[in-house]
Short mmCIF file of N, CA and C in Angstrom, two decimals:
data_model
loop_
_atom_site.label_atom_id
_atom_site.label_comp_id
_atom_site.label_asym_id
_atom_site.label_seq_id
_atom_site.Cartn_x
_atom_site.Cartn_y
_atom_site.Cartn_z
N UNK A 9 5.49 39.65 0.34
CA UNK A 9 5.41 38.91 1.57
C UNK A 9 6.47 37.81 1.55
N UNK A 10 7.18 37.46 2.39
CA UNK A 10 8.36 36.92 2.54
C UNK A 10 7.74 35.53 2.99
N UNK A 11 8.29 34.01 2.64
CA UNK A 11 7.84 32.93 2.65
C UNK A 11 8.61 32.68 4.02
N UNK A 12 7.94 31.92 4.96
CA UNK A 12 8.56 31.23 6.13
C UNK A 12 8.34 29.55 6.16
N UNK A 13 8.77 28.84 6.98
CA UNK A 13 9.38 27.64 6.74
C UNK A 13 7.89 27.36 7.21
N UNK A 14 7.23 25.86 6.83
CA UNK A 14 5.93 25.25 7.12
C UNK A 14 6.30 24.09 7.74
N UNK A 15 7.78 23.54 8.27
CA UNK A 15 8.07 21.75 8.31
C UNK A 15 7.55 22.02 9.94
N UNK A 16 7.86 22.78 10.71
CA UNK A 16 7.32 22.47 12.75
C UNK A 16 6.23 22.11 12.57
N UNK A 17 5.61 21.58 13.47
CA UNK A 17 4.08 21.60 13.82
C UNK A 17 3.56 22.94 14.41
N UNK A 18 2.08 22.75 13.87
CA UNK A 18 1.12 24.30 14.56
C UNK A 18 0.92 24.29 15.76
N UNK A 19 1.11 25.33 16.44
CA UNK A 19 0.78 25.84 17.63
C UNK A 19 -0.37 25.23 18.25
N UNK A 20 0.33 25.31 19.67
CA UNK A 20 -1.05 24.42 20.59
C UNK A 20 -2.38 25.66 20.98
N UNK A 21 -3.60 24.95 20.65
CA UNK A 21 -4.68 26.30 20.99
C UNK A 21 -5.59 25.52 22.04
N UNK A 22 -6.33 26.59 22.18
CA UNK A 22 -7.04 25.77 23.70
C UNK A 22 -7.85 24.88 23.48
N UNK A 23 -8.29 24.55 22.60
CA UNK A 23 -9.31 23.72 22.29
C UNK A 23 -8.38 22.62 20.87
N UNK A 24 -8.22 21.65 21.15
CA UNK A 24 -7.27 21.04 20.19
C UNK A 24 -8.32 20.55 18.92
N UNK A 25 -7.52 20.79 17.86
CA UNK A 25 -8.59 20.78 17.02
C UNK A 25 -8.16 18.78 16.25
N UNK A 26 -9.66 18.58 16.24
CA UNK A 26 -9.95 16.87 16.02
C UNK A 26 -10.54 17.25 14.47
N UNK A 27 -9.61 16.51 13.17
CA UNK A 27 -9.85 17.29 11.55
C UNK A 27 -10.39 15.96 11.21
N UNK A 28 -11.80 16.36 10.57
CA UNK A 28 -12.84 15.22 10.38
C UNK A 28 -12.45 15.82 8.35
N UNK A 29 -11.59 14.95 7.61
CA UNK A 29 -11.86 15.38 5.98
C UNK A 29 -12.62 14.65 5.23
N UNK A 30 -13.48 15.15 4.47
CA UNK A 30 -14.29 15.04 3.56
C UNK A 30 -13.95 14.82 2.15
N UNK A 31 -13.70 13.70 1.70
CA UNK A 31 -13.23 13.84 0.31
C UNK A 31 -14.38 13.40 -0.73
N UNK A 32 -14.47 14.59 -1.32
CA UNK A 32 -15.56 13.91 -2.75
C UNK A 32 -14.76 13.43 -3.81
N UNK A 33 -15.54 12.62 -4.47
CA UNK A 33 -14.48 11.37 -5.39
C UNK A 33 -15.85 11.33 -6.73
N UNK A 34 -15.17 11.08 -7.63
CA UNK A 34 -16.34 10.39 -8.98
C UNK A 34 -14.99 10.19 -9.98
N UNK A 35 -14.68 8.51 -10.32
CA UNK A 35 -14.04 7.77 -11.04
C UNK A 35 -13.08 8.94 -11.39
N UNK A 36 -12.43 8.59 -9.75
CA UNK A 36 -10.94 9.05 -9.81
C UNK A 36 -9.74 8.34 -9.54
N UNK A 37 -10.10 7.11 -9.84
CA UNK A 37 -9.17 6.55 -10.33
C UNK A 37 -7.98 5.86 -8.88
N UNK A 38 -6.88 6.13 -9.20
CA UNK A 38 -5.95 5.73 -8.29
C UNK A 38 -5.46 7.13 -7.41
N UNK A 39 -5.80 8.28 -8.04
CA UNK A 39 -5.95 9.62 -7.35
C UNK A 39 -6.45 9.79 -6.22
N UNK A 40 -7.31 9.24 -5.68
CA UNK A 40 -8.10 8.78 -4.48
C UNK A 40 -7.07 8.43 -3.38
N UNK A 41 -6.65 7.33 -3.87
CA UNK A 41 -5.47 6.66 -2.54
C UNK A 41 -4.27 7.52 -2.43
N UNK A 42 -3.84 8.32 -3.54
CA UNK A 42 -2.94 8.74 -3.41
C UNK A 42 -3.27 10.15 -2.60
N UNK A 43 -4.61 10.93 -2.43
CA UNK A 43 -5.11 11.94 -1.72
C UNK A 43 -4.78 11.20 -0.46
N UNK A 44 -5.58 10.40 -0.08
CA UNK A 44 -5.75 9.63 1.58
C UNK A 44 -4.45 9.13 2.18
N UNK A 45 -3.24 8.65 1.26
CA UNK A 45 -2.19 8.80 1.44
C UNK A 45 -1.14 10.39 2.34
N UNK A 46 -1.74 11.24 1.17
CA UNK A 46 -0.37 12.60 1.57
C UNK A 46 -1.44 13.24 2.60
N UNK A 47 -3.22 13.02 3.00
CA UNK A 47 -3.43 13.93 4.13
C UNK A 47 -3.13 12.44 5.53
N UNK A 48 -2.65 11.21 5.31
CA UNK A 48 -2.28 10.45 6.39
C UNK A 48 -1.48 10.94 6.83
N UNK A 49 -0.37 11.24 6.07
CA UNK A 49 1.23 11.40 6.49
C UNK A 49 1.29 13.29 6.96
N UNK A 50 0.29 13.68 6.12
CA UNK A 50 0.52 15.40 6.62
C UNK A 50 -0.10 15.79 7.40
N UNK A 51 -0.97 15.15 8.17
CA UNK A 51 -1.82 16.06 8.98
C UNK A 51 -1.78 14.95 10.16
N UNK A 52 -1.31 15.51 11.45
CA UNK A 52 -1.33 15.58 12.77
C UNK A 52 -2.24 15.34 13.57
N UNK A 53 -3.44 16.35 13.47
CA UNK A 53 -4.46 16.06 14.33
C UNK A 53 -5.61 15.38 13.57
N UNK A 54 -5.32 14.62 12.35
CA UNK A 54 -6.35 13.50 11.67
C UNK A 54 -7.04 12.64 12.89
N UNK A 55 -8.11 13.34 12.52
CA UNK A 55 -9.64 12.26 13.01
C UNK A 55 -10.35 11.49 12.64
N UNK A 56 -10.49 11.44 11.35
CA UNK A 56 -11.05 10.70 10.04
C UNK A 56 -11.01 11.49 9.26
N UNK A 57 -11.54 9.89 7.92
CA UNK A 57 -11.65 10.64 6.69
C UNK A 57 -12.91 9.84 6.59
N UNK A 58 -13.84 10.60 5.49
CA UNK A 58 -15.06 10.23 5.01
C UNK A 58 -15.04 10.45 3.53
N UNK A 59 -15.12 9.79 2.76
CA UNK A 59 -15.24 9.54 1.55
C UNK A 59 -16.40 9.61 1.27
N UNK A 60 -16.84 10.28 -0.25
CA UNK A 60 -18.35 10.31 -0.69
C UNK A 60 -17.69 9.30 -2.17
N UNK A 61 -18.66 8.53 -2.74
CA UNK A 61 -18.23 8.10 -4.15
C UNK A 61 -19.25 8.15 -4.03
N UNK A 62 -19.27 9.43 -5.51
CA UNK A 62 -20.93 10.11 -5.94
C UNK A 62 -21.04 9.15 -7.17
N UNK A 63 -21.91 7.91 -7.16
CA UNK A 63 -21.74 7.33 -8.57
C UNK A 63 -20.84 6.89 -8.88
N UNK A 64 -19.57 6.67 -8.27
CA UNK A 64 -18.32 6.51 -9.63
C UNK A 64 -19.09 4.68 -10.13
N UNK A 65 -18.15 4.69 -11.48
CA UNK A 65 -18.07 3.41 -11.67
C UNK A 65 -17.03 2.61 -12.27
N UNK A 66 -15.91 2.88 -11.54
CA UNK A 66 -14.71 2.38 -11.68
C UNK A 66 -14.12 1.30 -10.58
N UNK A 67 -14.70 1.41 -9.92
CA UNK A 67 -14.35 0.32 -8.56
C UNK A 67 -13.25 1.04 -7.47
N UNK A 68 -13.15 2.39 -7.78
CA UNK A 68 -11.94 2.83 -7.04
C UNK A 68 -12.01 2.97 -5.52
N UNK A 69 -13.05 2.79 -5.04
CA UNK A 69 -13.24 2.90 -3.84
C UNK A 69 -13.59 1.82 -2.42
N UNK A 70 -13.78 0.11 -3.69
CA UNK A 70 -13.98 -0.50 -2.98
C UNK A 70 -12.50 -0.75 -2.25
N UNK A 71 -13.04 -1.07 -1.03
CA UNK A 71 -11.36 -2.18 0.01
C UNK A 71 -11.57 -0.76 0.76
N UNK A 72 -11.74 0.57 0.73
CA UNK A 72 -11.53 1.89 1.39
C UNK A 72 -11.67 1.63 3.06
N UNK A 73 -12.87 0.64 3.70
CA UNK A 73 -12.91 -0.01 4.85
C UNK A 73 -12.21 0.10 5.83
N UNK A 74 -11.60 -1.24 4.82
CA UNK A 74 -10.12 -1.87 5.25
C UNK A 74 -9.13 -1.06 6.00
N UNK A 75 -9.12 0.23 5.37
CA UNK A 75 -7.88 1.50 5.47
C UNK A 75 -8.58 2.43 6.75
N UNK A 76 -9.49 1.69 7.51
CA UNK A 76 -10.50 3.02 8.36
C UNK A 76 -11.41 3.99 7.69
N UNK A 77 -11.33 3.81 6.46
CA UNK A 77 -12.18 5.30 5.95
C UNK A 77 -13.53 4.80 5.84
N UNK A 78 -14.15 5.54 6.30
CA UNK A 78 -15.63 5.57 6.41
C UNK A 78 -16.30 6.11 4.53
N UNK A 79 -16.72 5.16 4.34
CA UNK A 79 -17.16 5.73 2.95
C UNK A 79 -18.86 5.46 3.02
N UNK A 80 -19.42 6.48 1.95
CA UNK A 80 -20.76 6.93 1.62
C UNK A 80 -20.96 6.30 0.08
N UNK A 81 -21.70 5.62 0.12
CA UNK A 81 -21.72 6.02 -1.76
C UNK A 81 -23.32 5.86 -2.13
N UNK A 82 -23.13 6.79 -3.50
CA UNK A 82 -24.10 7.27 -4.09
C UNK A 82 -24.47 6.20 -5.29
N UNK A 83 -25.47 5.88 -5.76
CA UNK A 83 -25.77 4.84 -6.76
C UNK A 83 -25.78 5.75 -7.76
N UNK A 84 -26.34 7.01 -8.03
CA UNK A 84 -26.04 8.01 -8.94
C UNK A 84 -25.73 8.91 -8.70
N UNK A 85 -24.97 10.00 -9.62
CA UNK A 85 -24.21 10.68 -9.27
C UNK A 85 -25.44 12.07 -8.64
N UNK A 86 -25.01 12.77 -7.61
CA UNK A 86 -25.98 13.45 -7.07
C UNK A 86 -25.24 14.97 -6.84
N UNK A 87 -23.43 15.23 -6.83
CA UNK A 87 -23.37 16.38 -6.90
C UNK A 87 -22.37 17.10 -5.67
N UNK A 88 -21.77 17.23 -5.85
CA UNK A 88 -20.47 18.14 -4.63
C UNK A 88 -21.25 18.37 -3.08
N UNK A 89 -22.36 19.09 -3.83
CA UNK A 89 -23.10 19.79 -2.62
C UNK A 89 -23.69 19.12 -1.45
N UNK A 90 -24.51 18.04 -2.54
CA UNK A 90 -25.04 17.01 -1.42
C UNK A 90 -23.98 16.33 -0.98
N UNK A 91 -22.88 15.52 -1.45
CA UNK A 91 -22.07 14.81 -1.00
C UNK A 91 -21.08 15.56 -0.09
N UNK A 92 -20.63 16.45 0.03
CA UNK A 92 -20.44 17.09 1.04
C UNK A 92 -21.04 17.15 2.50
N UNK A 93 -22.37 17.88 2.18
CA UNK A 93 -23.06 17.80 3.13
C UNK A 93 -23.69 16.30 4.17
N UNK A 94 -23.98 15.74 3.30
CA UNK A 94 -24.05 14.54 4.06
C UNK A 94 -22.87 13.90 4.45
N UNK A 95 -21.60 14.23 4.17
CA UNK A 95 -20.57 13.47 4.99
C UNK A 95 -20.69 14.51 6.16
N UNK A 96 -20.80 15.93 5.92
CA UNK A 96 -20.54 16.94 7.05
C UNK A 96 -21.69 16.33 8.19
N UNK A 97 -22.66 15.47 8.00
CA UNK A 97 -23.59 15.32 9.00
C UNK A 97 -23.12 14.00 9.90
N UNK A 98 -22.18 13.09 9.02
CA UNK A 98 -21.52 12.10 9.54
C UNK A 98 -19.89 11.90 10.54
N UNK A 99 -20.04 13.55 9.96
CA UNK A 99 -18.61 14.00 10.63
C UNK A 99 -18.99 13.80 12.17
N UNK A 100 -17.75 13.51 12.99
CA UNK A 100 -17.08 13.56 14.24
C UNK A 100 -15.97 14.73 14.89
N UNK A 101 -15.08 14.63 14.11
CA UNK A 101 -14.27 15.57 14.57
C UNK A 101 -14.71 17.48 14.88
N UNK A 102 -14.13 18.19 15.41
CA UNK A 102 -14.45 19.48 15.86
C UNK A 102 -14.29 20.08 14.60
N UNK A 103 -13.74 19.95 13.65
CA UNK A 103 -12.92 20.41 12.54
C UNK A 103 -13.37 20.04 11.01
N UNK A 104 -14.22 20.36 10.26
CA UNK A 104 -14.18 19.50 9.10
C UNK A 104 -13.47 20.25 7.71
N UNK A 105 -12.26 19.53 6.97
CA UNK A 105 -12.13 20.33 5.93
C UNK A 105 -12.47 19.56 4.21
N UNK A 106 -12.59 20.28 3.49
CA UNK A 106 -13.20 19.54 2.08
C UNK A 106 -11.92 19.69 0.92
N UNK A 107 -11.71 18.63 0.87
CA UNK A 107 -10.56 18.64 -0.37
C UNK A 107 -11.52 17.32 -1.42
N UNK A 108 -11.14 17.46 -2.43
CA UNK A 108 -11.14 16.68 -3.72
C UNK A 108 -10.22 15.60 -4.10
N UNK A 109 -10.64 14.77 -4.19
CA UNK A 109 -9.77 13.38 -4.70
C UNK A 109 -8.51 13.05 -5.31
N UNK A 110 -8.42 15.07 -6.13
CA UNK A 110 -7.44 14.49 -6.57
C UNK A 110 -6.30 15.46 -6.28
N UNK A 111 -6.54 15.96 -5.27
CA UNK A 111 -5.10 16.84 -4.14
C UNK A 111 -4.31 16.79 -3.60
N UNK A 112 -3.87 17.53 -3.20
CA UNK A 112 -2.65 16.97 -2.12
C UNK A 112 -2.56 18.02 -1.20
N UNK A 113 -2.44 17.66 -0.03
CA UNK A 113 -1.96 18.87 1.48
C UNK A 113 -0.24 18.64 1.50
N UNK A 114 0.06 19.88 1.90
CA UNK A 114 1.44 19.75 2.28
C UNK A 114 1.29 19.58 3.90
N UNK A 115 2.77 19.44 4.25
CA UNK A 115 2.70 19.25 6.11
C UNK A 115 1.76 20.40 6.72
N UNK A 116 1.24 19.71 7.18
CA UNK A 116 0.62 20.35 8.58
C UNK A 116 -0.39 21.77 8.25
N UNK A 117 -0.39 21.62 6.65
CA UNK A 117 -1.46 23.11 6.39
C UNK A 117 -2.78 22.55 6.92
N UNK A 118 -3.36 21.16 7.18
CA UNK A 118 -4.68 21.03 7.59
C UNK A 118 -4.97 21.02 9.29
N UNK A 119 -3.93 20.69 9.96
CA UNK A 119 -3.37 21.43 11.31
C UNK A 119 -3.25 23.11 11.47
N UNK A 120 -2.51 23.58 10.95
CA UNK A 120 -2.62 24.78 11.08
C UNK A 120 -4.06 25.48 10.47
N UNK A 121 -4.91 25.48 9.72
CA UNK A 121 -6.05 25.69 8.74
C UNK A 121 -6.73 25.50 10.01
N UNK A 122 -7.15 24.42 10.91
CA UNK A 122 -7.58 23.74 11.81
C UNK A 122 -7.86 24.18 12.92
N UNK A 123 -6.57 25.02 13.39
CA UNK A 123 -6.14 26.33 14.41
C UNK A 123 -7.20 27.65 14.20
N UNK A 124 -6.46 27.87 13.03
CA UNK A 124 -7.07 29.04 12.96
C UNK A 124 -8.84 28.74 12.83
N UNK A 125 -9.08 27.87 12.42
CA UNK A 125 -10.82 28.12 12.31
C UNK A 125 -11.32 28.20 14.02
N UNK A 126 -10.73 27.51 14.38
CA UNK A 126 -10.87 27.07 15.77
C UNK A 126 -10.55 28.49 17.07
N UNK A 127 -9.85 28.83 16.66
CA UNK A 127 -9.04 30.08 17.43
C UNK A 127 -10.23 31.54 16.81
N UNK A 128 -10.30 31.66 16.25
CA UNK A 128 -11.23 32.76 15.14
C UNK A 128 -12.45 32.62 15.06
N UNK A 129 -13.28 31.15 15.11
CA UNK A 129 -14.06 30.61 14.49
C UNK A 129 -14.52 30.97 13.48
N UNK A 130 -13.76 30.66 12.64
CA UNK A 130 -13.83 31.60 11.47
C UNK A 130 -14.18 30.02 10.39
N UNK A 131 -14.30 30.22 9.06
CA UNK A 131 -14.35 29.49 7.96
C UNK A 131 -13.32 29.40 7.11
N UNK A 132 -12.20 28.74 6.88
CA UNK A 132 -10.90 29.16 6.12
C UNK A 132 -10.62 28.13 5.17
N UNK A 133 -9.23 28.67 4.35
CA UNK A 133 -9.53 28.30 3.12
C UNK A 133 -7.84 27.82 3.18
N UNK A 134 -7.78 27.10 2.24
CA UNK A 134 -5.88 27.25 1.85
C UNK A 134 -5.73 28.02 0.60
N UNK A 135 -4.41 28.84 0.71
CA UNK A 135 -4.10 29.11 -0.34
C UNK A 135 -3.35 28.50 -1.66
N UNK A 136 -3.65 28.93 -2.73
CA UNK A 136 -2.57 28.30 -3.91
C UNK A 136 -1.38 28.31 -3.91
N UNK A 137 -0.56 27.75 -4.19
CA UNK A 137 0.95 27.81 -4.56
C UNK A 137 1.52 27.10 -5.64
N UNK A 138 2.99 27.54 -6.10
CA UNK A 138 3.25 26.86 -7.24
C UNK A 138 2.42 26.89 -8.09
N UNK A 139 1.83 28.10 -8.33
CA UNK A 139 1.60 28.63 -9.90
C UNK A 139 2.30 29.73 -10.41
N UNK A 140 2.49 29.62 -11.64
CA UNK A 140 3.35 30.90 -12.08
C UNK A 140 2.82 32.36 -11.80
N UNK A 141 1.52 32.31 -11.83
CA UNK A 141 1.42 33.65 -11.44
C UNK A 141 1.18 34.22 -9.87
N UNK A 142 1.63 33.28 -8.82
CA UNK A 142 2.36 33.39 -7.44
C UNK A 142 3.38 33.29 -6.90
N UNK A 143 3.73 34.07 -6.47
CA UNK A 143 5.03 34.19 -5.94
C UNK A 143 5.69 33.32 -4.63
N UNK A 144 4.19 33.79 -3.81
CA UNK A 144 4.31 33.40 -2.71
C UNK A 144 3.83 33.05 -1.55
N UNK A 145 3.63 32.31 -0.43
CA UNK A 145 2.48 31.50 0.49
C UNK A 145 2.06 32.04 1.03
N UNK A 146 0.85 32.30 1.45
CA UNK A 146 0.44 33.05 2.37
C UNK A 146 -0.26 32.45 3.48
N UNK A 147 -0.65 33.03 4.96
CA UNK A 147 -1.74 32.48 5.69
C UNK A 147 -1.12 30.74 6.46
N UNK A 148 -0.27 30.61 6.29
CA UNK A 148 0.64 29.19 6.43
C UNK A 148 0.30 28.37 5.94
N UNK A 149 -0.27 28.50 4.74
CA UNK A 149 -0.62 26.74 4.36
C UNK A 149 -0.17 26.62 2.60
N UNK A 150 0.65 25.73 2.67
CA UNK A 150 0.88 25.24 1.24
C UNK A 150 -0.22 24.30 0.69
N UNK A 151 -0.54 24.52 -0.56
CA UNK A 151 -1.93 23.42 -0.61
C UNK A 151 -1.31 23.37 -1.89
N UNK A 152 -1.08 21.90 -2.45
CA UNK A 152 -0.41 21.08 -3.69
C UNK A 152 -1.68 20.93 -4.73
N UNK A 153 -1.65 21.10 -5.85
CA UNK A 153 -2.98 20.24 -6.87
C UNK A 153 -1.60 19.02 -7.22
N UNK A 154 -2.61 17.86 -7.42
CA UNK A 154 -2.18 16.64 -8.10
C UNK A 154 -1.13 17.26 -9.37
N UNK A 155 -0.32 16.61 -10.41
CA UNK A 155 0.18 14.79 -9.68
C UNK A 155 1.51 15.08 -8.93
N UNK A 156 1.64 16.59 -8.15
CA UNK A 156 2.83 16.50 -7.52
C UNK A 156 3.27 15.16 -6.54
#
């Protein structure tokens, strides 16, 4: 499958999609800001972000406010599942996607990801890249693991 360019923005669909992200966090450190950072700058149709801090106890999450992010926190640690879910009940946007604290989106894969759930209503995923044993992108979305 032949790689095509990801820098335009995604296609307009009839229903514009409003991306409510969910980030679960537990004493991650400075990884955190640097997630809420690359999905500020990469994603387009950002609606919020909701932060879960399941337990941490590093302080990494206090000031989060300040920055608009709506944060949850857990006094003990309780688990992906629940913390997920209860941000998904706090969500707003038409759109919700779940990344981890310590990720990174490339341009516009949570826009395009966004589309397609929306267009399909489907449930979608990003694919890997930049591992050795891939060649190549598929589905339009580049999705980074940390500390790129």
């Amino acid at each position: 499958m032949a790689s095509a360019s990801f820098d335009h923005p995604p296609s307009k669909s009839s229903t514009s999609p409003s991306i409510s992200v969910v980030i679960t966090t537990h004493n991650e450190g400075h990884e955190l800001l640097r997630t809420i950072k690359s999905i500020q700058k990469n994603t387009q149709r950002l609606h919020e972000i909701l932060v879960v801090d399941d337990g941490s106890s590093d302080g990494h999450c206090v000031g989060l406010e300040a920055l608009g992010i709506k944060v949850i926190r857990h006094d003990v640690r309780e688990g992906v599942a629940i913390s997920r879910h209860q941000a998904t009940q706090m969500a707003t946007g038409n759109v919700v996607a779940y990344i981890d604290a310590h990720q990174r989106v490339s341009r516009h894969c949570l826009d395009r990801l966004a589309n397609v759930a929306l267009e399909q209503l489907a449930v979608v995923s990003v694919d890997a890249c930049n591992f050795s044993f891939l060649a190549t992108i598929a589905h339009g979305a580049d999705f980074r693991l940390c500390p790129q």
